Each structure stands twice: as structure tokens, then as C-alpha cells.
DNA sequence: GAAGGCAAGTGGTCTATACAATATACCAAC
DNA sequence: GTTGGTATATTGTATAGACCACTTGCCTTC
């Protein structure tokens, strides 16, 4: 194991153990290099890595400090409903309202980069958390062999889990838009809320690791029961 | 400007100009160091930075390549209202409803990591796009010298712009939550919408590059006029 | 023709050193 | 007391060189 990697582990362990707390000053690069009998540049490489990971931050002329939080490490997570609700400590369940092959309309076709009229797998599900309706999800999927999804039990299995394990299609990234709105009569009935109650509309295009869109999904979340978290980062690239 | 920074700009420019495309092999570290008359370590630092930013990826024994996914390069943008609305092609304007130093309540103090009762700068603004009310924004700011914000004209200038240019506080990251709701009487009057219309509540904590929270802001967006875009990425790390 | 070895090129790690830019504490001068 | 300089700490930048690990292609050998 390379020395700078060993030093990284030592430094991380000092934070884990509570020896260093957020805001604390850590030993200088020269001091670390003497303590561990390595060159300053090697110690610096370990620290630089941890700065890039958000563990430390440097101040020229003052020293290197433990970051106050780990926000840069908490990347935005692309999860399906199942993982999402589980992470919130609730029990997710699903009712499949419909599952069939239908021709793609023009708007959906554009999102999935296919030609309108092509047959795609359309899935409408009611999503529940601890038995209470939370959202209606309307997914449209298009890929070679997607009709085999008709044979899957999607009430007991995560759609994303099936795509990855049985179809070899890991979903890696998504673009999503959110909009506040009011529940219509049909949505209200399914979600067991009053018509005109607040809801959160989401529209999401999900991609594999090859930038190929696989799914376009529209959802209606019950406004009172769902908070959406996100993490924003300043654009750095193309700084000119 | 440091040499490795100059080289970073040169390399970025070669991508922007189309000379290098995703998947292309770039010159080796030794070759770059000879071309630009710098040491290999300096060239390496420039490349390492760009690898960390997701522009390049390295393969030992083969070389360094331009990353394939442009999606990973389009990081989520942390923008203020002014930039956001301009990017949508509309004309942003602002009315300051109130601006004063007030003691922080317990909840806000926790978000800003200060002690409750400490004086913070509180700013309430009505945000308009093309003259129409779009959102009410209630910002709470805490940093050394924040009372100097009282003297700034915040109707004609972007708050984030002032923080960066006059206070040396570039805002780099933020955590945000979104929730759908219904407009109350007061909000409805300010936004010129009907009480009970759909609105989008956002709560945001904004950090500088040192992971120090500077701002906690609560906003109410008019639901019918605002769509929130985001980009989700699958969690990859924790490889240890 | 196939297999194996060799050489060259690449990124990966590490050292030792030098000077620049910045922050802080202390001290002398006014 | 405030100002301003200075000494000394820090990180930031940059160099030259060394060796390691891995990939590739060529070339020898069988």
C-alpha cells in the first residue's frame, strides 16, 4: 500500500476516533512528514486527496483544518422509490395499476430518443409508505427486450433492481424536474386526499451509464407527505 | 497565474474548441511537460485537477483520456435568483420588503451553526420575473461583518454577487429541500395569486468553499410559474 | 503461426529542495 | 496606544530526478 494512502487512512482514523473534531487544526505538512518519515510532498498528496474529498480544508499561512461537515461526500443519490422510502425509515409497498405495451406518444418518444408510435412498456403504479398512499408513478420504458418486463412481478420487486439484475441495465443518472400543483379528482381518489390538495409533480428521464435514456417517468407525490432533498454545487468547469 | 493553472486552461480550451473529443487520448505527462517547458510534476498537477473535476480519466500504462460522459460535467448549478431567471430568458427584478439585524431563533441558529440570539442579517425580498411576482425569499445571513449588508442596495444587485465581490465570500454549495404546499393569505397577496393556489416551498442552507454555512433561506415560489430542475447521480463511492 | 520475452512508453509513487505568498505574534518606534 | 516592521510559522508553486507497475507492440524463438 502506497505511503500517501497509508497516511490518508491514519488521518481518517484520527477523525473517526474523535481525536480531531470539525474545525480543528491538524499538524502541518512538514510536521507530518517528519513524524511519519516521509517527504513533505508525499504528506501533501495525502492531504490534497482528503481536501478533494471534503474532509479537510486549507488556509494559506494558517494551516489545514478538519471540515465542518461532509456535504461534499454526500453525493446526490439516484434511487428508486423502494430505496428512497427505506432510507427514510418507512416501509415501502406498491400496487400495480396497469402494465402494458403501448405506442409512444410524440413527447415521450422525444425524451426516450425513439420514433413516435414505437411500442414501449408502460407501467402505472401506486406507491405506499407504511401502507399510506404517497405517490402515483407512470413509467415509460424503452429498450431491446423491454416486453419481457410484462412477465415480472413488479409489486414485490424494485423496478430498478430488476433492470439491473435481470436485464443488465444499471441506471446511473437522471434529469428531473419538479413542479408544485393541485390534486385533480382522479389523483386525489387514488392518493386518498382531497381534490385541490397540494401535490408535487415530477418528470424524470433516467439514463444508463452509456447516456442512453431508458425510462421516462411522471409522478404525482402527495405534497403533505413528501419532501424532496437536493444538493447544489457551483458550476466550476468552463470558468472563463 | 500559476503555470499548472495556465495549463489547465489550455487543456480545457482544447476540449472546448473540439480538438479533443470524448474518449480521445491526450498527450502524455512527459510530452506536455516538454511542450510547455514545465516539469512533469507540474503538468501532472494540472491533469490531476482536471481528473478530479471529471474532465479526464487516466489508465495506467495506456494514457489519459477525455471523459465520455458530458452529463457528469454538467454539475448542478448553484445560482441565485438573478442568474436563474436570466438563464430562462426572463428579466429578473427585486423588491426589498425588509432588511434588518435580528436575533437568530433556535432553528435558524442551528442551521447557521451559531448560538441562538446572535444578531444576523435578515432580508425579505419579493422576486419578480418580467414584472410578475414569482417568489418571496426570506434570507438569514451570518458572517463577520454581515451588518455591512444593511448599506448595500439589494434591489439592483444580486445578493450572491455582493457577497462574492465585496465580502470575498463565494458561495459554493447548498443543501436544499423542496415541498409542495398551498398559498396562505399573506403569501397569496404578495404573489398576487389566489389563497390556496399551489406553491413550492424551498429551504436552503448555502455554504462557502470552506464548508461554512453563510445563508439559510426560505422561499415560497408561485407553483404555476416555476419548475425546478435537478440532476441525479448514482452514488458510487465508499469504495474502501 | 503461436508463444514468450523484450523494450519502450505510460501513469503511479516518492524524494529532496527551493522560493513565493500569506497569516500571526511580537516588538520597537512614534 | 497605535503603527509598522520583522521573524517565523503556514500552505502554494515548481523543479529534477528516481524507480515501480502496467500496457502495448515488436521481435525472437519454437
XYZ file of C-alpha atoms (C1' of nucleotides) in Angstrom:
540
model
C 0.000 0.000 0.000
C 1.455 3.378 -1.022
C 2.655 5.620 1.767
C 0.341 8.503 0.991
C -2.529 6.037 1.105
C -1.408 4.774 4.487
C -1.229 8.340 5.751
C -4.737 9.031 4.461
C -6.015 6.112 6.499
C -4.163 7.307 9.585
C -5.624 10.790 9.234
C -9.126 9.459 8.636
C -8.813 7.237 11.683
C -7.835 10.214 13.821
C -11.095 11.864 12.833
C -13.186 8.726 13.284
C -11.747 8.168 16.749
C -12.782 11.679 17.774
C -9.213 12.870 18.318
C -9.821 15.601 15.747
C -13.110 17.378 15.558
C -14.576 19.690 12.902
C -12.664 22.972 12.828
C -9.553 21.505 14.468
C -6.109 22.360 13.160
C -4.181 19.295 12.037
C -0.360 19.071 12.118
C 1.457 20.952 9.375
C 2.704 19.192 6.276
C 6.294 19.412 7.487
C 5.382 18.079 10.907
C 3.543 15.104 9.408
C 6.404 14.386 7.047
C 8.855 14.276 9.986
C 6.561 12.235 12.210
C 5.979 9.545 9.628
C 9.412 9.765 7.954
C 8.094 10.661 4.530
C 8.798 13.640 2.296
C 6.636 16.713 2.567
C 5.288 16.179 -0.958
C 4.056 12.725 -0.058
C 2.316 14.025 3.050
C 0.923 16.801 0.921
C -0.514 14.321 -1.573
C -2.419 12.538 1.187
C -3.795 15.827 2.489
C -4.663 17.043 -1.019
C -6.675 13.890 -1.621
C -8.602 14.396 1.585
C -9.179 18.055 0.757
C -10.645 16.975 -2.580
C -12.847 14.533 -0.712
C -14.061 17.348 1.511
C -12.510 16.020 4.706
C -10.059 18.896 5.238
C -9.727 22.457 4.023
C -6.551 24.522 3.796
C -5.845 28.131 4.609
C -2.623 29.519 3.290
C -0.430 30.809 6.087
C -2.634 29.298 8.784
C -2.772 25.562 8.331
C -5.076 22.687 7.442
C -8.331 22.118 9.276
C -10.981 19.442 9.625
C -14.068 20.315 7.587
C -17.147 21.198 9.489
C -19.368 18.817 7.595
C -19.191 16.170 4.989
C -21.600 17.618 2.495
C -19.287 17.146 -0.451
C -19.175 13.459 0.257
C -22.911 13.072 0.246
C -23.407 12.937 -3.485
C -26.858 13.113 -4.798
C -28.263 9.676 -4.801
C -30.207 8.233 -7.655
C -32.574 5.825 -6.022
C -35.841 4.218 -6.835
C -38.849 4.602 -4.637
C -38.071 1.437 -2.689
C -34.612 2.528 -1.552
C -35.787 6.075 -1.011
C -38.572 5.188 1.400
C -36.478 2.580 3.180
C -33.816 5.215 3.774
C -36.445 7.364 5.443
C -37.186 4.519 7.832
C -40.572 3.671 6.380
C -41.894 0.519 4.789
C -42.464 0.794 1.041
C -45.094 -1.144 -0.893
C -46.519 -0.987 -4.386
C -49.786 -1.643 -6.246
C -49.509 -2.112 -9.987
C -52.425 -0.255 -11.570
C -51.571 -1.192 -15.144
C -48.709 -2.718 -17.126
C -48.868 -2.980 -20.910
C -47.079 -2.334 -24.182
C -48.348 0.859 -25.812
C -47.207 3.047 -28.702
C -45.137 6.023 -27.585
C -46.624 9.474 -27.999
C -44.556 12.223 -29.536
C -43.434 13.861 -26.293
C -42.387 10.616 -24.617
C -40.641 9.425 -27.791
C -38.527 12.545 -27.838
C -37.477 12.019 -24.249
C -36.547 8.381 -24.900
C -34.905 9.248 -28.243
C -37.097 6.821 -30.198
C -39.622 7.278 -33.010
C -43.255 8.035 -32.056
C -45.533 5.024 -32.307
C -42.868 2.545 -31.277
C -44.125 0.073 -28.661
C -42.871 0.812 -25.166
C -43.520 -0.709 -21.763
C -45.922 1.467 -19.769
C -46.330 0.920 -16.073
C -48.624 2.725 -13.697
C -48.081 2.118 -10.010
C -49.440 3.386 -6.734
C -46.661 3.809 -4.197
C -47.292 3.498 -0.489
C -45.239 4.192 2.606
C -46.305 2.347 5.747
C -49.494 1.442 3.939
C -50.478 5.023 3.137
C -50.630 6.181 -0.476
C -47.748 8.526 -1.191
C -47.424 8.781 -4.945
C -48.668 7.684 -8.329
C -45.898 6.816 -10.755
C -46.289 6.438 -14.506
C -43.169 4.923 -16.058
C -42.394 4.526 -19.754
C -39.524 2.227 -20.640
C -37.893 1.545 -23.963
C -35.030 -0.845 -24.607
C -34.390 -4.048 -26.536
C -36.453 -6.778 -24.912
C -38.462 -4.468 -22.701
C -41.607 -6.524 -23.382
C -40.118 -9.163 -21.073
C -40.948 -6.811 -18.218
C -44.587 -7.889 -18.653
C -43.661 -11.218 -17.051
C -42.058 -9.673 -13.995
C -43.796 -9.261 -10.681
C -43.300 -5.568 -10.026
C -45.251 -5.407 -6.788
C -42.682 -7.391 -4.839
C -39.551 -6.280 -6.675
C -37.939 -2.905 -7.318
C -38.134 -1.927 -10.995
C -34.600 -0.587 -10.883
C -33.448 -3.797 -9.202
C -34.979 -5.928 -11.982
C -33.476 -3.735 -14.698
C -30.031 -4.140 -13.214
C -30.073 -7.798 -12.201
C -32.145 -9.387 -14.985
C -31.531 -7.031 -17.883
C -28.003 -5.811 -17.123
C -29.143 -2.204 -17.261
C -27.807 -0.252 -14.301
C -29.378 3.192 -14.164
C -26.726 5.760 -13.467
C -28.057 9.236 -13.945
C -31.292 11.121 -14.304
C -32.622 14.515 -15.136
C -35.641 15.534 -13.196
C -37.988 18.469 -12.980
C -40.289 19.297 -10.115
C -43.358 21.452 -10.050
C -45.936 22.244 -7.407
C -49.585 21.721 -8.304
C -53.023 20.772 -7.077
C -54.512 17.305 -7.000
C -57.119 16.504 -9.656
C -60.158 14.352 -8.891
C -58.664 11.104 -10.152
C -55.306 11.595 -8.436
C -56.992 12.667 -5.207
C -59.064 9.483 -5.136
C -56.021 7.246 -5.614
C -53.927 9.117 -3.062
C -56.862 9.390 -0.653
C -56.528 13.140 -0.313
C -58.939 15.982 -1.007
C -59.175 17.329 -4.565
C -57.255 20.599 -4.634
C -54.747 19.440 -2.018
C -51.106 20.264 -2.755
C -49.104 17.778 -4.791
C -45.596 17.663 -6.228
C -45.303 16.705 -9.890
C -42.030 15.181 -11.018
C -40.910 14.269 -14.504
C -37.761 12.225 -14.802
C -35.618 10.828 -17.609
C -33.269 8.090 -16.442
C -30.092 7.068 -18.248
C -27.751 4.107 -18.208
C -24.017 4.552 -17.949
C -23.873 4.962 -21.708
C -26.049 8.075 -21.723
C -28.865 6.072 -23.242
C -32.299 7.064 -21.901
C -34.202 4.045 -20.639
C -37.086 5.430 -18.658
C -39.298 8.466 -18.688
C -41.445 8.671 -15.578
C -44.078 11.101 -14.410
C -45.070 11.057 -10.762
C -47.569 12.773 -8.521
C -46.465 12.982 -4.905
C -48.783 13.806 -2.066
C -47.492 17.257 -1.050
C -48.042 16.944 2.657
C -46.093 13.708 2.929
C -43.047 14.160 0.778
C -40.064 16.479 0.990
C -37.505 16.411 -1.771
C -33.843 16.883 -0.822
C -31.144 18.011 -3.153
C -27.598 19.225 -3.104
C -26.447 22.082 -5.260
C -22.919 22.688 -6.358
C -21.477 25.677 -8.041
C -20.510 25.156 -11.626
C -16.751 25.115 -11.845
C -15.881 23.868 -15.261
C -15.506 26.311 -18.118
C -14.679 29.044 -15.674
C -13.693 31.518 -18.364
C -1.265 32.952 -12.760
C 0.445 29.699 -11.731
C 1.728 27.510 -14.535
C -0.394 24.489 -13.706
C -3.425 26.758 -13.808
C -2.399 28.084 -17.200
C -2.023 24.524 -18.467
C -5.480 23.625 -17.150
C -6.949 26.452 -19.188
C -5.022 25.371 -22.281
C -6.288 21.799 -21.910
C -9.860 22.923 -21.313
C -9.669 25.136 -24.347
C -8.572 22.209 -26.496
C -11.746 20.404 -25.463
C -13.985 23.413 -25.938
C -12.590 24.014 -29.411
C -13.426 20.456 -30.415
C -9.793 19.467 -30.986
C -10.229 16.711 -28.398
C -13.409 14.708 -28.200
C -14.710 12.318 -25.549
C -12.593 9.169 -25.489
C -9.584 10.839 -27.147
C -6.094 10.193 -25.838
C -4.339 13.365 -24.728
C -0.543 13.832 -24.817
C 1.393 12.067 -22.076
C 2.538 13.913 -18.976
C 6.137 13.842 -20.200
C 5.147 15.143 -23.611
C 3.134 18.024 -22.141
C 5.977 18.921 -19.821
C 8.372 19.159 -22.760
C 5.952 21.064 -24.986
C 5.219 23.720 -22.406
C 8.686 23.710 -20.787
C 7.426 22.763 -17.347
C 8.327 19.873 -15.099
C 6.381 16.649 -15.315
C 5.036 17.135 -11.765
C 3.574 20.497 -12.715
C 1.892 19.066 -15.791
C 0.699 16.219 -13.645
C -0.873 18.600 -11.150
C -2.908 20.262 -13.890
C -4.093 16.877 -15.179
C -4.856 15.615 -11.676
C -7.050 18.636 -11.051
C -8.984 18.009 -14.243
C -9.317 14.304 -13.426
C -10.804 15.287 -10.077
C -13.199 17.573 -11.897
C -14.251 14.700 -14.146
C -12.806 16.116 -17.356
C -10.197 13.396 -17.907
C -9.669 9.854 -16.720
C -6.355 8.008 -16.500
C -5.438 4.435 -17.337
C -2.120 3.229 -16.061
C 0.168 2.089 -18.836
C -2.146 3.470 -21.523
C -2.547 7.178 -21.044
C -5.004 9.916 -20.141
C -8.298 10.288 -21.957
C -11.139 12.778 -22.284
C -14.155 11.651 -20.284
C -17.070 10.289 -22.252
C -19.996 11.494 -20.223
C -20.786 15.109 -20.588
C -23.531 14.662 -18.076
C -21.018 14.340 -15.301
C -19.512 17.600 -16.426
C -22.784 19.433 -16.204
C -22.783 19.736 -12.472
C -25.792 21.118 -10.817
C -25.538 24.806 -10.829
C -25.782 26.810 -7.696
C -27.231 30.089 -8.783
C -29.037 32.925 -7.211
C -32.399 34.096 -8.417
C -30.905 36.692 -10.729
C -28.806 34.264 -12.744
C -31.529 31.653 -12.654
C -34.206 33.855 -14.195
C -31.799 35.370 -16.706
C -30.901 31.863 -17.846
C -34.591 31.255 -18.512
C -34.636 34.280 -20.758
C -36.704 36.442 -18.456
C -35.956 39.739 -16.807
C -35.448 39.493 -13.038
C -36.245 42.258 -10.577
C -36.488 42.542 -6.831
C -38.375 44.457 -4.157
C -36.813 44.525 -0.719
C -39.629 44.083 1.810
C -37.411 44.323 4.871
C -33.720 44.274 5.773
C -32.581 44.381 9.395
C -30.360 42.821 12.016
C -32.377 40.457 14.216
C -31.507 37.835 16.831
C -31.412 34.310 15.427
C -34.069 31.886 16.574
C -33.081 28.412 17.644
C -33.849 26.640 14.370
C -32.044 29.155 12.195
C -29.095 29.270 14.590
C -28.672 25.534 14.292
C -28.636 25.723 10.504
C -26.042 28.512 10.566
C -24.073 26.851 13.385
C -24.207 29.894 15.628
C -25.678 30.462 19.080
C -29.362 31.432 19.298
C -29.875 35.137 19.936
C -26.820 36.184 17.944
C -27.593 39.099 15.614
C -27.929 38.076 11.991
C -28.840 39.906 8.815
C -32.433 39.152 7.822
C -33.635 40.036 4.372
C -37.093 39.594 2.938
C -37.468 40.108 -0.769
C -40.169 39.787 -3.378
C -38.758 38.342 -6.576
C -40.274 39.127 -9.936
C -39.763 37.801 -13.445
C -40.785 40.122 -16.270
C -42.539 42.244 -13.651
C -44.720 39.438 -12.329
C -44.289 38.244 -8.738
C -42.671 34.816 -8.719
C -41.390 34.196 -5.226
C -40.943 35.515 -1.713
C -37.495 34.906 -0.325
C -36.528 35.202 3.343
C -32.751 35.046 3.768
C -30.827 34.853 7.019
C -27.103 35.562 6.815
C -24.422 35.278 9.444
C -20.746 36.078 8.970
C -18.191 38.522 10.315
C -19.229 41.973 9.199
C -22.624 40.940 7.874
C -24.154 44.153 9.255
C -22.429 45.959 6.410
C -25.046 44.407 4.146
C -27.501 46.987 5.525
C -25.727 49.624 3.444
C -25.968 47.689 0.193
C -28.624 48.285 -2.399
C -30.031 44.814 -2.831
C -32.737 45.739 -5.320
C -30.280 46.482 -8.113
C -27.580 43.974 -7.207
C -27.512 40.209 -6.770
C -27.013 39.205 -3.127
C -24.650 36.447 -4.169
C -22.762 38.884 -6.368
C -22.296 41.315 -3.476
C -21.180 38.531 -1.145
C -18.538 37.432 -3.599
C -17.261 40.780 -4.858
C -17.462 42.953 -1.751
C -17.115 40.414 1.038
C -14.912 37.807 -0.595
C -17.423 35.071 0.163
C -18.045 32.905 -2.880
C -20.934 30.547 -2.242
C -20.026 27.095 -3.447
C -22.530 24.539 -2.263
C -26.003 24.294 -0.843
C -28.389 21.814 0.619
C -31.968 22.370 -0.294
C -35.300 20.801 0.418
C -38.476 21.282 -1.570
C -42.032 20.718 -0.573
C -45.344 21.348 -2.277
C -47.924 23.369 -0.380
C -50.761 25.839 -0.610
C -50.518 29.612 -0.512
C -51.580 31.328 2.723
C -53.426 34.644 2.725
C -50.339 36.809 3.212
C -48.240 34.965 0.641
C -51.101 34.972 -1.845
C -51.468 38.747 -1.549
C -47.773 39.365 -2.179
C -47.594 36.916 -5.064
C -50.892 38.147 -6.484
C -52.377 34.685 -6.606
C -55.472 33.169 -5.004
C -55.213 31.836 -1.458
C -55.000 28.068 -1.688
C -53.145 28.133 -5.011
C -50.220 25.736 -5.331
C -46.808 26.921 -4.170
C -43.390 25.376 -3.843
C -41.621 25.845 -0.511
C -37.835 25.668 -0.520
C -35.459 25.769 2.393
C -31.802 26.179 1.601
C -28.546 26.313 3.534
C -25.699 27.765 1.493
C -22.015 27.161 2.186
C -18.751 28.781 1.211
C -15.845 26.757 -0.093
C -14.752 26.159 3.495
C -17.949 24.340 4.347
C -19.027 27.243 6.484
C -22.765 27.969 6.305
C -23.423 31.580 5.404
C -27.069 31.723 4.482
C -30.264 29.995 5.436
C -33.105 30.953 3.120
C -36.752 30.033 2.995
C -38.652 30.741 -0.198
C -42.192 30.468 -1.457
C -42.434 30.021 -5.215
C -45.591 30.502 -7.149
C -46.339 26.929 -8.239
C -47.783 27.727 -11.622
C -44.781 29.754 -12.729
C -41.755 27.856 -11.541
C -40.294 24.477 -12.420
C -37.270 23.206 -10.551
C -34.667 21.215 -12.475
C -32.207 18.823 -10.940
C -29.778 16.163 -11.933
C -29.424 12.922 -10.044
C -26.368 10.738 -9.963
C -25.971 7.269 -8.650
C -23.876 7.015 -5.534
C -20.557 5.455 -6.394
C -18.053 5.903 -3.637
C -17.273 4.450 -0.255
C -15.029 2.007 -2.074
C -12.928 1.188 0.964
C 1.714 -19.465 -36.971
C 1.998 -19.318 -31.969
C 4.219 -18.384 -27.760
C 7.166 -15.960 -24.993
C 10.310 -12.338 -23.975
C 11.969 -7.788 -24.521
C 11.869 -2.770 -24.974
C 9.602 1.439 -24.917
C 6.070 4.282 -23.361
C 2.588 5.359 -19.988
C 0.818 6.713 -15.449
C 1.897 5.866 -10.096
C 4.730 6.836 -6.253
C 8.366 9.161 -3.762
C 12.302 12.065 -2.579
C 14.809 16.487 -1.717
C 14.897 21.045 -2.428
C 13.828 25.937 -3.357
C 11.340 30.029 -3.294
C 6.658 32.662 -3.125
C 2.550 34.161 -0.761
C 0.094 34.610 3.309
C -1.050 34.780 8.406
C 0.243 35.613 13.133
C 2.669 37.158 17.167
C 5.883 40.007 18.970
C 8.462 44.095 19.429
C 10.197 48.633 18.594
C 9.220 53.328 17.260
C 6.385 57.096 17.244
C -1.985 53.186 22.255
C -1.347 52.770 17.629
C 1.514 51.916 13.897
C 4.616 49.385 11.317
C 8.268 46.162 10.712
C 10.202 41.659 11.438
C 10.695 36.843 12.487
C 8.616 32.674 11.824
C 5.160 29.769 11.098
C 2.000 28.003 7.435
C 0.447 26.449 2.661
C 1.302 27.244 -2.567
C 4.117 26.545 -6.553
C 7.764 24.482 -9.137
C 11.875 21.735 -10.321
C 14.754 17.423 -11.393
C 15.232 13.027 -10.793
C 14.403 8.170 -9.463
C 12.111 3.844 -9.500
C 7.727 0.968 -9.838
C 3.590 -1.114 -12.213
C 1.264 -1.747 -16.199
C 0.224 -1.881 -21.363
C 1.454 -2.392 -25.929
C 3.786 -3.827 -29.870
C 7.630 -5.780 -31.807
C 10.753 -9.487 -32.283
C 12.757 -13.713 -31.329
C 12.135 -18.405 -30.673
C 9.948 -22.596 -31.058
